[in-house]
Amino acid sequence: MIRLRGAETVIVGLRPEVAFAMVQLGLAFDDMHTALDLEEGLALLNRTLGLEKPMIGPDGAG
């Protein structure tokens, strides 16, 4: 339902046991992304949405 509104969904912080239980219960993650923690989730969204900026060193070199 969230995707209908143009939002990307990332579920973060699920322990492997919880994710496994959710799959066993028949919950599908087809339209959602998952990440181990918030930092990884934000990085995933940045890559997905094309917002990731190239790393530039102090001398201006990439």
C-alpha positions as a LaTeX table, in Angstrom:
\begin{tabular}{lrrr}
\hline
Residue & $x$ (\AA) & $y$ (\AA) & $z$ (\AA) \\
\hline
Met1 & 0.00 & 0.00 & 0.00 \\
Ile2 & 2.86 & 2.38 & 0.74 \\
Arg3 & 4.27 & 1.91 & $-2.74$ \\
Leu4 & 0.99 & 3.21 & $-4.19$ \\
Arg5 & 1.84 & 6.55 & $-2.60$ \\
Gly6 & 5.31 & 6.58 & $-4.17$ \\
Ala7 & 7.27 & 5.70 & $-1.04$ \\
Glu8 & 10.06 & 3.16 & $-0.77$ \\
Thr9 & 9.92 & 0.94 & 2.30 \\
Val10 & 12.98 & $-0.31$ & 4.16 \\
Ile11 & 12.60 & $-2.46$ & 7.25 \\
Val12 & 15.66 & $-2.12$ & 9.47 \\
Gly13 & 16.89 & $-3.78$ & 12.63 \\
Leu14 & 15.19 & $-7.15$ & 12.36 \\
Arg15 & 17.06 & $-9.92$ & 14.07 \\
Pro16 & 17.55 & $-12.96$ & 11.81 \\
Glu17 & 15.27 & $-15.05$ & 14.04 \\
Val18 & 12.43 & $-12.54$ & 13.69 \\
Ala19 & 12.85 & $-12.31$ & 9.91 \\
Phe20 & 12.85 & $-16.11$ & 9.69 \\
Ala21 & 9.66 & $-16.32$ & 11.77 \\
Met22 & 7.96 & $-13.73$ & 9.56 \\
Val23 & 8.82 & $-15.74$ & 6.45 \\
Gln24 & 7.55 & $-18.91$ & 8.14 \\
Leu25 & 4.26 & $-17.11$ & 8.82 \\
Gly26 & 3.94 & $-16.36$ & 5.11 \\
Leu27 & 4.72 & $-12.65$ & 5.21 \\
Ala28 & 6.28 & $-11.54$ & 1.93 \\
Phe29 & 8.99 & $-8.92$ & 1.57 \\
Asp30 & 8.64 & $-8.67$ & $-2.21$ \\
Asp31 & 7.89 & $-4.94$ & $-2.27$ \\
Met32 & 10.12 & $-4.00$ & 0.65 \\
His33 & 13.83 & $-3.74$ & 1.23 \\
Thr34 & 15.48 & $-4.98$ & 4.40 \\
Ala35 & 18.67 & $-3.81$ & 6.11 \\
Leu36 & 20.53 & $-4.80$ & 9.25 \\
Asp37 & 20.62 & $-1.31$ & 10.77 \\
Leu38 & 19.57 & 2.29 & 10.13 \\
Glu39 & 22.87 & 3.29 & 8.52 \\
Glu40 & 22.63 & 0.42 & 6.03 \\
Gly41 & 18.95 & 1.21 & 5.40 \\
Leu42 & 19.67 & 4.84 & 4.58 \\
Ala43 & 22.55 & 3.85 & 2.30 \\
Leu44 & 20.24 & 1.41 & 0.52 \\
Leu45 & 17.63 & 4.12 & $-0.03$ \\
Asn46 & 20.28 & 6.53 & $-1.31$ \\
Arg47 & 21.48 & 3.94 & $-3.84$ \\
Thr48 & 17.95 & 2.97 & $-4.84$ \\
Leu49 & 16.84 & 6.56 & $-5.35$ \\
Gly50 & 20.10 & 7.62 & $-7.01$ \\
Leu51 & 20.94 & 10.08 & $-4.24$ \\
Glu52 & 24.31 & 8.60 & $-3.36$ \\
Lys53 & 27.06 & 11.13 & $-3.95$ \\
Pro54 & 30.52 & 10.04 & $-5.07$ \\
Met55 & 33.21 & 10.10 & $-2.42$ \\
Ile56 & 35.59 & 13.02 & $-2.95$ \\
Gly57 & 38.88 & 13.19 & $-1.10$ \\
Pro58 & 40.40 & 16.32 & 0.44 \\
Asp59 & 42.42 & 16.96 & $-2.73$ \\
Gly60 & 39.27 & 16.84 & $-4.86$ \\
Ala61 & 40.08 & 13.43 & $-6.32$ \\
Gly62 & 37.39 & 10.76 & $-6.40$ \\
\hline
\end{tabular}
